[in-house]
Structure formats: structure tokens, C-alpha cells
């Protein structure tokens, strides 16, 4: 194997290692989309949300949610991801509130 070929292989291995390490830092995201519909039937799509923290939905809340990510989420009727009336929504599934109930106003990602 020539010196140039070895150097190219080594450089590629280093770059691949750096790329993988860069993808697994604090900026981790849930790959995919979360789509929801507000009470006024407005559709909203969130692409690759962070796996950390509490995420707010529209101020009026969401009545339908489609979790098209590779991770599970928990939906809450409050803006701060708290409350006893939360709803667990597995990856690649959807849910809709029962008429005349409080809409979801936030969600968190389970990772």
C-alpha cells in the first residue's frame, strides 16, 4: 500500500470519527417530524426537535398529534410539561383529544 493511500485512509478515518462525535453532542435531535393540528384546524410541523427540554405547542393547543420521529414523546395539557393528564405517544403513531377536553400545550421527548 502506498504512503499516499495510507494517508488518505487515515484522514478519512479521522474525519469519520469527528463527524460521528459531532452528531452526538448536546444538540441531539429526534429524527423526523412532529405534526399537529390546532383547535382552529391549522396544521403545524416541527422537524427534528431537540431531545432535551420542554417544547411548547401553539398557544391554543393541539387537538391532533402525529409523532413521525424515531422516539417516543409525552404530551401535556400545560405549557410546562407537567400535570397528571399527560399522554404517552410512541414513535410513528398519532392521537387525537376527546371532544370538549383540554388540548395539549407542550411535549417532551423520551430518549
N, CA, C and O atoms as a Tinker XYZ file with bonds, in Angstrom:
   444  protein
     1  N      0.854000   -1.169000    0.000000    73     2
     2  CA     0.000000    0.000000    0.000000    64     1     3
     3  C      0.899000    1.231000    0.000000    63     2     4     5
     4  O      1.852000    1.310000    0.775000    81     3
     5  N      0.597000    2.179000   -0.861000    73     3     6
     6  CA     1.431000    3.377000   -0.971000    64     5     7
     7  C      1.217000    4.301000    0.217000    63     6     8     9
     8  O      0.213000    4.211000    0.922000    81     7
     9  N      2.182000    5.191000    0.425000    73     7    10
    10  CA     2.098000    6.157000    1.524000    64     9    11
    11  C      0.899000    7.073000    1.324000    63    10    12    13
    12  O      0.189000    7.396000    2.276000    81    11
    13  N      0.681000    7.481000    0.103000    73    11    14
    14  CA    -0.451000    8.376000   -0.188000    64    13    15
    15  C     -1.784000    7.703000    0.143000    63    14    16    17
    16  O     -2.678000    8.328000    0.713000    81    15
    17  N     -1.906000    6.441000   -0.214000    73    15    18
    18  CA    -3.146000    5.711000    0.053000    64    17    19
    19  C     -3.360000    5.541000    1.557000    63    18    20    21
    20  O     -4.485000    5.686000    2.036000    81    19
    21  N     -2.300000    5.238000    2.308000    73    19    22
    22  CA    -2.399000    5.120000    3.759000    64    21    23
    23  C     -2.810000    6.443000    4.388000    63    22    24    25
    24  O     -3.648000    6.478000    5.289000    81    23
    25  N     -2.216000    7.527000    3.909000    73    23    26
    26  CA    -2.549000    8.855000    4.438000    64    25    27
    27  C     -4.008000    9.199000    4.145000    63    26    28    29
    28  O     -4.706000    9.753000    4.995000    81    27
    29  N     -4.454000    8.871000    2.958000    73    27    30
    30  CA    -5.855000    9.122000    2.596000    64    29    31
    31  C     -6.805000    8.309000    3.478000    63    30    32    33
    32  O     -7.821000    8.829000    3.939000    81    31
    33  N     -6.483000    7.051000    3.711000    73    31    34
    34  CA    -7.296000    6.190000    4.564000    64    33    35
    35  C     -7.328000    6.713000    5.994000    63    34    36    37
    36  O     -8.390000    6.758000    6.615000    81    35
    37  N     -6.182000    7.105000    6.516000    73    35    38
    38  CA    -6.103000    7.633000    7.881000    64    37    39
    39  C     -6.890000    8.938000    8.011000    63    38    40    41
    40  O     -7.597000    9.151000    8.997000    81    39
    41  N     -6.762000    9.797000    7.019000    73    39    42
    42  CA    -7.500000   11.062000    7.042000    64    41    43
    43  C     -9.000000   10.809000    7.014000    63    42    44    45
    44  O     -9.754000   11.464000    7.733000    81    43
    45  N     -9.434000    9.872000    6.196000    73    43    46
    46  CA   -10.858000    9.520000    6.132000    64    45    47
    47  C    -11.369000    8.985000    7.454000    63    46    48    49
    48  O    -12.475000    9.321000    7.878000    81    47
    49  N    -10.576000    8.157000    8.105000    73    47    50
    50  CA   -10.981000    7.601000    9.399000    64    49    51
    51  C    -11.115000    8.700000   10.446000    63    50    52    53
    52  O    -12.051000    8.686000   11.245000    81    51
    53  N    -10.188000    9.648000   10.448000    73    51    54
    54  CA   -10.249000   10.766000   11.400000    64    53    55
    55  C    -11.486000   11.616000   11.134000    63    54    56    57
    56  O    -12.197000   11.983000   12.070000    81    55
    57  N    -11.748000   11.930000    9.883000    73    55    58
    58  CA   -12.921000   12.748000    9.548000    64    57    59
    59  C    -14.222000   12.045000    9.922000    63    58    60    61
    60  O    -15.153000   12.680000   10.417000    81    59
    61  N    -14.288000   10.744000    9.688000    73    59    62
    62  CA   -15.484000    9.984000   10.054000    64    61    63
    63  C    -15.683000    9.998000   11.566000    63    62    64    65
    64  O    -16.805000   10.173000   12.040000    81    63
    65  N    -14.626000    9.821000   12.312000    73    63    66
    66  CA   -14.709000    9.863000   13.778000    64    65    67
    67  C    -15.204000   11.212000   14.260000    63    66    68    69
    68  O    -16.057000   11.280000   15.145000    81    67
    69  N    -14.674000   12.296000   13.686000    73    67    70
    70  CA   -15.107000   13.641000   14.078000    64    69    71
    71  C    -16.574000   13.883000   13.719000    63    70    72    73
    72  O    -17.303000   14.522000   14.477000    81    71
    73  N    -16.998000   13.379000   12.580000    73    71    74
    74  CA   -18.392000   13.559000   12.168000    64    73    75
    75  C    -19.338000   12.836000   13.112000    63    74    76    77
    76  O    -20.365000   13.390000   13.505000    81    75
    77  N    -19.008000   11.618000   13.476000    73    75    78
    78  CA   -19.854000   10.851000   14.398000    64    77    79
    79  C    -19.876000   11.516000   15.768000    63    78    80    81
    80  O    -20.938000   11.617000   16.381000    81    79
    81  N    -18.746000   11.964000   16.253000    73    79    82
    82  CA   -18.682000   12.626000   17.558000    64    81    83
    83  C    -19.474000   13.921000   17.545000    63    82    84    85
    84  O    -20.110000   14.270000   18.540000    81    83
    85  N    -19.442000   14.630000   16.440000    73    83    86
    86  CA   -20.174000   15.889000   16.342000    64    85    87
    87  C    -21.676000   15.700000   16.348000    63    86    88    89
    88  O    -22.400000   16.614000   16.742000    81    87
    89  N    -22.165000   14.558000   15.929000    73    87    90
    90  CA   -23.604000   14.304000   15.879000    64    89    91
    91  C    -24.170000   13.855000   17.214000    63    90    92    93
    92  O    -25.390000   13.780000   17.362000    81    91
    93  N    -23.337000   13.561000   18.174000    73    91    94
    94  CA   -23.855000   13.008000   19.416000    64    93    95
    95  C    -23.636000   13.932000   20.605000    63    94    96    97
    96  O    -23.536000   13.463000   21.738000    81    95
    97  N    -23.563000   15.213000   20.371000    73    95    98
    98  CA   -23.335000   16.162000   21.449000    64    97    99
    99  C    -24.630000   16.656000   22.052000    63    98   100   101
   100  O    -25.656000   15.978000   22.003000    81    99
   101  N    -24.570000   17.859000   22.625000    73    99   102
   102  CA   -25.732000   18.447000   23.280000    64   101   103
   103  C    -26.849000   18.770000   22.310000    63   102   104   105
   104  O    -27.999000   18.914000   22.725000    81   103
   105  N    -26.540000   18.887000   21.021000    73   103   106
   106  CA   -27.544000   19.249000   20.042000    64   105   107
   107  C    -28.309000   18.077000   19.480000    63   106   108   109
   108  O    -28.808000   18.162000   18.358000    81   107
   109  N    -28.423000   16.989000   20.209000    73   107   110
   110  CA   -29.119000   15.805000   19.697000    64   109   111
   111  C    -30.573000   16.118000   19.414000    63   110   112   113
   112  O    -31.223000   16.859000   20.152000    81   111
   113  N    -31.070000   15.543000   18.335000    73   111   114
   114  CA   -32.456000   15.772000   17.952000    64   113   115
   115  C    -33.172000   14.455000   17.708000    63   114   116   117
   116  O    -32.553000   13.414000   17.484000    81   115
   117  N    -34.481000   14.533000   17.759000    73   115   118
   118  CA   -35.330000   13.393000   17.404000    64   117   119
   119  C    -35.491000   13.435000   15.892000    63   118   120   121
   120  O    -36.084000   14.378000   15.368000    81   119
   121  N    -34.989000   12.456000   15.192000    73   119   122
   122  CA   -35.016000   12.452000   13.735000    64   121   123
   123  C    -36.443000   12.232000   13.251000    63   122   124   125
   124  O    -37.090000   11.250000   13.615000    81   123
   125  N    -36.919000   13.151000   12.433000    73   123   126
   126  CA   -38.269000   13.051000   11.890000    64   125   127
   127  C    -39.082000   14.294000   12.189000    63   126   128   129
   128  O    -38.527000   15.353000   12.483000    81   127
   129  N    -40.398000   14.164000   12.112000    73   127   130
   130  CA   -41.278000   15.313000   12.334000    64   129   131
   131  C    -42.355000   15.003000   13.371000    63   130   132   133
   132  O    -42.763000   13.858000   13.569000    81   131
   133  N    -42.786000   16.064000   14.011000    73   131   134
   134  CA   -43.975000   16.016000   14.857000    64   133   135
   135  C    -44.954000   16.978000   14.206000    63   134   136   137
   136  O    -44.672000   18.167000   14.053000    81   135
   137  N    -46.104000   16.450000   13.827000    73   135   138
   138  CA   -47.118000   17.262000   13.167000    64   137   139
   139  C    -48.339000   17.337000   14.065000    63   138   140   141
   140  O    -48.764000   16.340000   14.649000    81   139
   141  N    -48.899000   18.545000   14.164000    73   139   142
   142  CA   -50.099000   18.673000   14.979000    64   141   143
   143  C    -51.062000   19.670000   14.365000    63   142   144   145
   144  O    -50.699000   20.497000   13.528000    81   143
   145  N    -52.314000   19.560000   14.818000    73   143   146
   146  CA   -53.380000   20.438000   14.348000    64   145   147
   147  C    -53.922000   21.200000   15.538000    63   146   148   149
   148  O    -54.177000   20.618000   16.592000    81   147
   149  N    -54.102000   22.519000   15.373000    73   147   150
   150  CA   -54.628000   23.349000   16.448000    64   149   151
   151  C    -56.148000   23.261000   16.484000    63   150   152   153
   152  O    -56.771000   22.651000   15.615000    81   151
   153  N    -56.731000   23.878000   17.503000    73   151   154
   154  CA   -58.199000   23.896000   17.606000    64   153   155
   155  C    -58.846000   24.571000   16.400000    63   154   156   157
   156  O    -59.990000   24.269000   16.059000    81   155
   157  N    -58.124000   25.475000   15.762000    73   155   158
   158  CA   -58.638000   26.170000   14.575000    64   157   159
   159  C    -58.300000   25.427000   13.288000    63   158   160   161
   160  O    -58.417000   25.977000   12.193000    81   159
   161  N    -57.878000   24.169000   13.432000    73   159   162
   162  CA   -57.562000   23.287000   12.315000    64   161   163
   163  C    -56.402000   23.799000   11.460000    63   162   164   165
   164  O    -56.391000   23.620000   10.243000    81   163
   165  N    -55.426000   24.437000   12.111000    73   163   166
   166  CA   -54.215000   24.874000   11.437000    64   165   167
   167  C    -53.155000   23.798000   11.652000    63   166   168   169
   168  O    -52.907000   23.382000   12.783000    81   167
   169  N    -52.534000   23.350000   10.569000    73   167   170
   170  CA   -51.504000   22.321000   10.662000    64   169   171
   171  C    -50.136000   22.920000   10.931000    63   170   172   173
   172  O    -49.765000   23.930000   10.333000    81   171
   173  N    -49.389000   22.300000   11.829000    73   171   174
   174  CA   -48.040000   22.745000   12.181000    64   173   175
   175  C    -47.115000   21.534000   12.118000    63   174   176   177
   176  O    -47.480000   20.444000   12.558000    81   175
   177  N    -45.908000   21.730000   11.566000    73   175   178
   178  CA   -44.921000   20.655000   11.503000    64   177   179
   179  C    -43.626000   21.124000   12.164000    63   178   180   181
   180  O    -43.106000   22.195000   11.851000    81   179
   181  N    -43.118000   20.305000   13.081000    73   179   182
   182  CA   -41.838000   20.562000   13.739000    64   181   183
   183  C    -40.876000   19.493000   13.238000    63   182   184   185
   184  O    -41.157000   18.300000   13.352000    81   183
   185  N    -39.739000   19.916000   12.684000    73   183   186
   186  CA   -38.771000   18.976000   12.140000    64   185   187
   187  C    -37.617000   18.771000   13.111000    63   186   188   189
   188  O    -37.003000   19.735000   13.568000    81   187
   189  N    -37.330000   17.535000   13.419000    73   187   190
   190  CA   -36.213000   17.127000   14.272000    64   189   191
   191  C    -36.073000   17.971000   15.537000    63   190   192   193
   192  O    -35.079000   18.678000   15.701000    81   191
   193  N    -37.066000   17.903000   16.439000    73   191   194
   194  CA   -36.970000   18.677000   17.685000    64   193   195
   195  C    -35.859000   18.145000   18.578000    63   194   196   197
   196  O    -35.486000   16.975000   18.493000    81   195
   197  N    -35.339000   19.007000   19.427000    73   195   198
   198  CA   -34.309000   18.611000   20.380000    64   197   199
   199  C    -34.859000   17.539000   21.317000    63   198   200   201
   200  O    -36.052000   17.529000   21.619000    81   199
   201  N    -33.999000   16.645000   21.772000    73   199   202
   202  CA   -34.440000   15.619000   22.713000    64   201   203
   203  C    -34.437000   16.151000   24.143000    63   202   204   205
   204  O    -34.881000   15.462000   25.062000    81   203
   205  N    -33.949000   17.345000   24.333000    73   203   206
   206  CA   -33.874000   17.927000   25.676000    64   205   207
   207  C    -34.947000   18.989000   25.881000    63   206   208   209
   208  O    -35.300000   19.718000   24.954000    81   207
   209  N    -35.453000   19.066000   27.089000    73   207   210
   210  CA   -36.344000   20.148000   27.468000    64   209   211
   211  C    -37.807000   19.938000   27.154000    63   210   212   213
   212  O    -38.235000   18.898000   26.655000    81   211
   213  N    -38.554000   20.982000   27.473000    73   211   214
   214  CA   -39.995000   21.035000   27.253000    64   213   215
   215  C    -40.256000   21.855000   25.998000    63   214   216   217
   216  O    -39.699000   22.941000   25.835000    81   215
   217  N    -41.089000   21.345000   25.122000    73   215   218
   218  CA   -41.400000   22.024000   23.865000    64   217   219
   219  C    -42.844000   22.515000   23.889000    63   218   220   221
   220  O    -43.761000   21.758000   24.208000    81   219
   221  N    -43.037000   23.776000   23.553000    73   219   222
   222  CA   -44.368000   24.371000   23.540000    64   221   223
   223  C    -45.047000   24.111000   22.206000    63   222   224   225
   224  O    -44.422000   24.181000   21.148000    81   223
   225  N    -46.319000   23.814000   22.276000    73   223   226
   226  CA   -47.145000   23.715000   21.082000    64   225   227
   227  C    -47.790000   25.091000   20.879000    63   226   228   229
   228  O    -47.498000   26.017000   21.635000    81   227
   229  N    -48.644000   25.240000   19.894000    73   227   230
   230  CA   -49.320000   26.513000   19.644000    64   229   231
   231  C    -50.035000   26.982000   20.915000    63   230   232   233
   232  O    -50.494000   26.152000   21.700000    81   231
   233  N    -50.136000   28.300000   21.130000    73   231   234
   234  CA   -50.797000   28.813000   22.340000    64   233   235
   235  C    -52.204000   28.258000   22.562000    63   234   236   237
   236  O    -52.613000   28.043000   23.703000    81   235
   237  N    -52.943000   28.028000   21.478000    73   235   238
   238  CA   -54.302000   27.481000   21.625000    64   237   239
   239  C    -54.287000   25.984000   21.897000    63   238   240   241
   240  O    -55.312000   25.409000   22.264000    81   239
   241  N    -53.130000   25.348000   21.720000    73   239   242
   242  CA   -53.013000   23.915000   21.970000    64   241   243
   243  C    -53.212000   23.089000   20.719000    63   242   244   245
   244  O    -53.562000   23.605000   19.657000    81   243
   245  N    -52.979000   21.789000   20.866000    73   243   246
   246  CA   -53.113000   20.850000   19.752000    64   245   247
   247  C    -54.216000   19.849000   20.047000    63   246   248   249
   248  O    -54.339000   19.348000   21.165000    81   247
   249  N    -55.012000   19.566000   19.030000    73   247   250
   250  CA   -56.093000   18.599000   19.175000    64   249   251
   251  C    -55.756000   17.247000   18.546000    63   250   252   253
   252  O    -56.335000   16.224000   18.911000    81   251
   253  N    -54.807000   17.252000   17.591000    73   251   254
   254  CA   -54.334000   16.026000   16.941000    64   253   255
   255  C    -52.814000   16.117000   16.863000    63   254   256   257
   256  O    -52.262000   17.179000   16.576000    81   255
   257  N    -52.142000   14.999000   17.119000    73   255   258
   258  CA   -50.678000   14.967000   17.030000    64   257   259
   259  C    -50.245000   13.688000   16.340000    63   258   260   261
   260  O    -50.745000   12.607000   16.652000    81   259
   261  N    -49.312000   13.810000   15.398000    73   259   262
   262  CA   -48.689000   12.677000   14.716000    64   261   263
   263  C    -47.205000   12.702000   15.060000    63   262   264   265
   264  O    -46.506000   13.659000   14.727000    81   263
   265  N    -46.729000   11.667000   15.719000    73   263   266
   266  CA   -45.320000   11.557000   16.071000    64   265   267
   267  C    -44.610000   10.728000   15.007000    63   266   268   269
   268  O    -44.604000    9.498000   15.070000    81   267
   269  N    -44.017000   11.401000   14.039000    73   267   270
   270  CA   -43.320000   10.724000   12.945000    64   269   271
   271  C    -41.811000   10.737000   13.168000    63   270   272   273
   272  O    -41.035000   10.872000   12.223000    81   271
   273  N    -41.404000   10.595000   14.433000    73   271   274
   274  CA   -39.987000   10.522000   14.766000    64   273   275
   275  C    -39.635000    9.094000   15.133000    63   274   276   277
   276  O    -40.478000    8.199000   15.090000    81   275
   277  N    -38.382000    8.897000   15.492000    73   275   278
   278  CA   -37.920000    7.567000   15.878000    64   277   279
   279  C    -37.879000    7.399000   17.399000    63   278   280   281
   280  O    -37.326000    6.424000   17.906000    81   279
   281  N    -38.471000    8.359000   18.125000    73   279   282
   282  CA   -38.507000    8.311000   19.587000    64   281   283
   283  C    -39.922000    8.575000   20.079000    63   282   284   285
   284  O    -40.755000    9.099000   19.340000    81   283
   285  N    -40.188000    8.214000   21.319000    73   283   286
   286  CA   -41.498000    8.443000   21.920000    64   285   287
   287  C    -41.553000    9.839000   22.531000    63   286   288   289
   288  O    -40.520000   10.414000   22.875000    81   287
   289  N    -42.767000   10.382000   22.663000    73   287   290
   290  CA   -42.956000   11.684000   23.301000    64   289   291
   291  C    -44.073000   11.577000   24.342000    63   290   292   293
   292  O    -44.850000   10.623000   24.346000    81   291
   293  N    -44.134000   12.569000   25.213000    73   291   294
   294  CA   -45.229000   12.679000   26.177000    64   293   295
   295  C    -45.871000   14.044000   25.951000    63   294   296   297
   296  O    -45.181000   15.063000   25.917000    81   295
   297  N    -47.186000   14.058000   25.797000    73   295   298
   298  CA   -47.958000   15.282000   25.581000    64   297   299
   299  C    -48.578000   15.730000   26.893000    63   298   300   301
   300  O    -49.016000   14.902000   27.693000    81   299
   301  N    -48.618000   17.053000   27.119000    73   299   302
   302  CA   -49.147000   17.605000   28.365000    64   301   303
   303  C    -50.185000   18.689000   28.073000    63   302   304   305
   304  O    -50.076000   19.396000   27.071000    81   303
   305  N    -51.192000   18.824000   28.942000    73   303   306
   306  CA   -52.189000   19.879000   28.764000    64   305   307
   307  C    -51.708000   21.239000   29.282000    63   306   308   309
   308  O    -52.421000   22.235000   29.160000    81   307
   309  N    -50.520000   21.282000   29.852000    73   307   310
   310  CA   -49.954000   22.526000   30.400000    64   309   311
   311  C    -48.792000   22.999000   29.530000    63   310   312   313
   312  O    -48.274000   22.233000   28.717000    81   311
   313  N    -48.380000   24.260000   29.697000    73   311   314
   314  CA   -47.273000   24.819000   28.914000    64   313   315
   315  C    -45.910000   24.424000   29.469000    63   314   316   317
   316  O    -44.893000   24.697000   28.832000    81   315
   317  N    -45.861000   23.783000   30.645000    73   315   318
   318  CA   -44.580000   23.494000   31.297000    64   317   319
   319  C    -44.262000   21.997000   31.400000    63   318   320   321
   320  O    -43.444000   21.599000   32.230000    81   319
   321  N    -44.883000   21.186000   30.587000    73   319   322
   322  CA   -44.633000   19.730000   30.579000    64   321   323
   323  C    -44.840000   19.099000   31.954000    63   322   324   325
   324  O    -44.058000   18.252000   32.385000    81   323
   325  N    -45.885000   19.517000   32.622000    73   323   326
   326  CA   -46.244000   18.938000   33.918000    64   325   327
   327  C    -47.730000   18.649000   33.931000    63   326   328   329
   328  O    -48.480000   19.143000   33.089000    81   327
   329  N    -48.139000   17.859000   34.874000    73   327   330
   330  CA   -49.559000   17.582000   35.021000    64   329   331
   331  C    -49.853000   16.105000   34.963000    63   330   332   333
   332  O    -49.130000   15.322000   34.348000    81   331
   333  N    -50.940000   15.747000   35.624000    73   331   334
   334  CA   -51.300000   14.335000   35.718000    64   333   335
   335  C    -51.994000   13.808000   34.466000    63   334   336   337
   336  O    -52.063000   12.595000   34.268000    81   335
   337  N    -52.499000   14.684000   33.633000    73   335   338
   338  CA   -53.243000   14.246000   32.451000    64   337   339
   339  C    -52.363000   14.184000   31.205000    63   338   340   341
   340  O    -52.777000   14.618000   30.130000    81   339
   341  N    -51.158000   13.650000   31.345000    73   339   342
   342  CA   -50.264000   13.540000   30.200000    64   341   343
   343  C    -50.648000   12.332000   29.346000    63   342   344   345
   344  O    -51.345000   11.425000   29.801000    81   343
   345  N    -50.177000   12.342000   28.105000    73   343   346
   346  CA   -50.460000   11.261000   27.164000    64   345   347
   347  C    -49.152000   10.785000   26.544000    63   346   348   349
   348  O    -48.400000   11.576000   25.976000    81   347
   349  N    -48.888000    9.495000   26.657000    73   347   350
   350  CA   -47.691000    8.885000   26.072000    64   349   351
   351  C    -47.970000    8.590000   24.605000    63   350   352   353
   352  O    -48.968000    7.949000   24.275000    81   351
   353  N    -47.089000    9.059000   23.724000    73   351   354
   354  CA   -47.295000    8.847000   22.290000    64   353   355
   355  C    -46.040000    8.194000   21.689000    63   354   356   357
   356  O    -45.028000    8.864000   21.482000    81   355
   357  N    -46.110000    6.897000   21.412000    73   355   358
   358  CA   -44.956000    6.187000   20.844000    64   357   359
   359  C    -44.560000    6.719000   19.468000    63   358   360   361
   360  O    -45.339000    7.404000   18.805000    81   359
   361  N    -43.342000    6.393000   19.054000    73   359   362
   362  CA   -42.852000    6.765000   17.726000    64   361   363
   363  C    -43.769000    6.208000   16.643000    63   362   364   365
   364  O    -44.333000    5.123000   16.785000    81   363
   365  N    -43.907000    6.964000   15.568000    73   363   366
   366  CA   -44.700000    6.562000   14.402000    64   365   367
   367  C    -46.156000    6.256000   14.718000    63   366   368   369
   368  O    -46.743000    5.339000   14.143000    81   367
   369  N    -46.739000    7.029000   15.637000    73   367   370
   370  CA   -48.169000    6.899000   15.941000    64   369   371
   371  C    -48.779000    8.285000   16.058000    63   370   372   373
   372  O    -48.073000    9.292000   16.002000    81   371
   373  N    -50.075000    8.328000   16.218000    73   371   374
   374  CA   -50.784000    9.584000   16.381000    64   373   375
   375  C    -51.887000    9.454000   17.409000    63   374   376   377
   376  O    -52.251000    8.351000   17.817000    81   375
   377  N    -52.416000   10.596000   17.822000    73   375   378
   378  CA   -53.504000   10.603000   18.791000    64   377   379
   379  C    -54.318000   11.873000   18.589000    63   378   380   381
   380  O    -53.854000   12.843000   17.990000    81   379
   381  N    -55.532000   11.844000   19.098000    73   379   382
   382  CA   -56.461000   12.965000   18.989000    64   381   383
   383  C    -57.194000   13.094000   20.311000    63   382   384   385
   384  O    -57.544000   12.089000   20.931000    81   383
   385  N    -57.430000   14.337000   20.752000    73   383   386
   386  CA   -58.125000   14.521000   22.028000    64   385   387
   387  C    -59.602000   14.184000   21.878000    63   386   388   389
   388  O    -60.156000   14.216000   20.779000    81   387
   389  N    -60.216000   13.866000   22.988000    73   387   390
   390  CA   -61.651000   13.635000   23.028000    64   389   391
   391  C    -62.328000   15.003000   22.969000    63   390   392   393
   392  O    -61.853000   15.937000   23.616000    81   391
   393  N    -63.419000   15.156000   22.221000    73   391   394
   394  CA   -64.090000   16.457000   22.168000    64   393   395
   395  C    -64.400000   17.005000   23.566000    63   394   396   397
   396  O    -64.728000   16.255000   24.485000    81   395
   397  N    -64.288000   18.310000   23.699000    73   395   398
   398  CA   -64.562000   19.037000   24.943000    64   397   399
   399  C    -63.564000   18.721000   26.058000    63   398   400   401
   400  O    -63.901000   18.830000   27.237000    81   399
   401  N    -62.349000   18.334000   25.698000    73   399   402
   402  CA   -61.292000   18.181000   26.695000    64   401   403
   403  C    -60.187000   19.185000   26.406000    63   402   404   405
   404  O    -60.129000   19.761000   25.319000    81   403
   405  N    -59.324000   19.388000   27.369000    73   403   406
   406  CA   -58.240000   20.360000   27.235000    64   405   407
   407  C    -57.238000   19.886000   26.178000    63   406   408   409
   408  O    -56.813000   18.730000   26.202000    81   407
   409  N    -56.858000   20.773000   25.252000    73   407   410
   410  CA   -55.878000   20.375000   24.235000    64   409   411
   411  C    -54.477000   20.261000   24.846000    63   410   412   413
   412  O    -54.226000   20.751000   25.947000    81   411
   413  N    -53.577000   19.611000   24.119000    73   411   414
   414  CA   -52.197000   19.515000   24.562000    64   413   415
   415  C    -51.494000   20.834000   24.271000    63   414   416   417
   416  O    -51.703000   21.440000   23.220000    81   415
   417  N    -50.654000   21.277000   25.213000    73   415   418
   418  CA   -49.969000   22.562000   25.045000    64   417   419
   419  C    -48.442000   22.439000   25.068000    63   418   420   421
   420  O    -47.735000   23.408000   24.794000    81   419
   421  N    -47.940000   21.248000   25.393000    73   419   422
   422  CA   -46.480000   21.044000   25.382000    64   421   423
   423  C    -46.171000   19.555000   25.252000    63   422   424   425
   424  O    -47.049000   18.704000   25.395000    81   423
   425  N    -44.899000   19.264000   24.977000    73   423   426
   426  CA   -44.466000   17.876000   24.920000    64   425   427
   427  C    -42.986000   17.781000   25.285000    63   426   428   429
   428  O    -42.234000   18.750000   25.189000    81   427
   429  N    -42.603000   16.588000   25.702000    73   427   430
   430  CA   -41.196000   16.298000   25.957000    64   429   431
   431  C    -40.850000   15.007000   25.232000    63   430   432   433
   432  O    -41.711000   14.163000   24.980000    81   431
   433  N    -39.577000   14.874000   24.906000    73   431   434
   434  CA   -39.100000   13.712000   24.165000    64   433   435
   435  C    -38.481000   12.720000   25.140000    63   434   436   437
   436  O    -37.715000   13.100000   26.026000    81   435
   437  N    -38.816000   11.462000   24.970000    73   435   438
   438  CA   -38.229000   10.407000   25.791000    64   437   439
   439  C    -37.056000    9.837000   25.021000    63   438   440   441
   440  O    -37.206000    9.367000   23.893000    81   439
   441  N    -35.898000    9.881000   25.635000    73   439   442
   442  CA   -34.696000    9.375000   24.941000    64   441   443
   443  C    -33.844000    8.571000   25.869000    63   442   444
   444  O    -32.796000    8.068000   25.464000    81   443
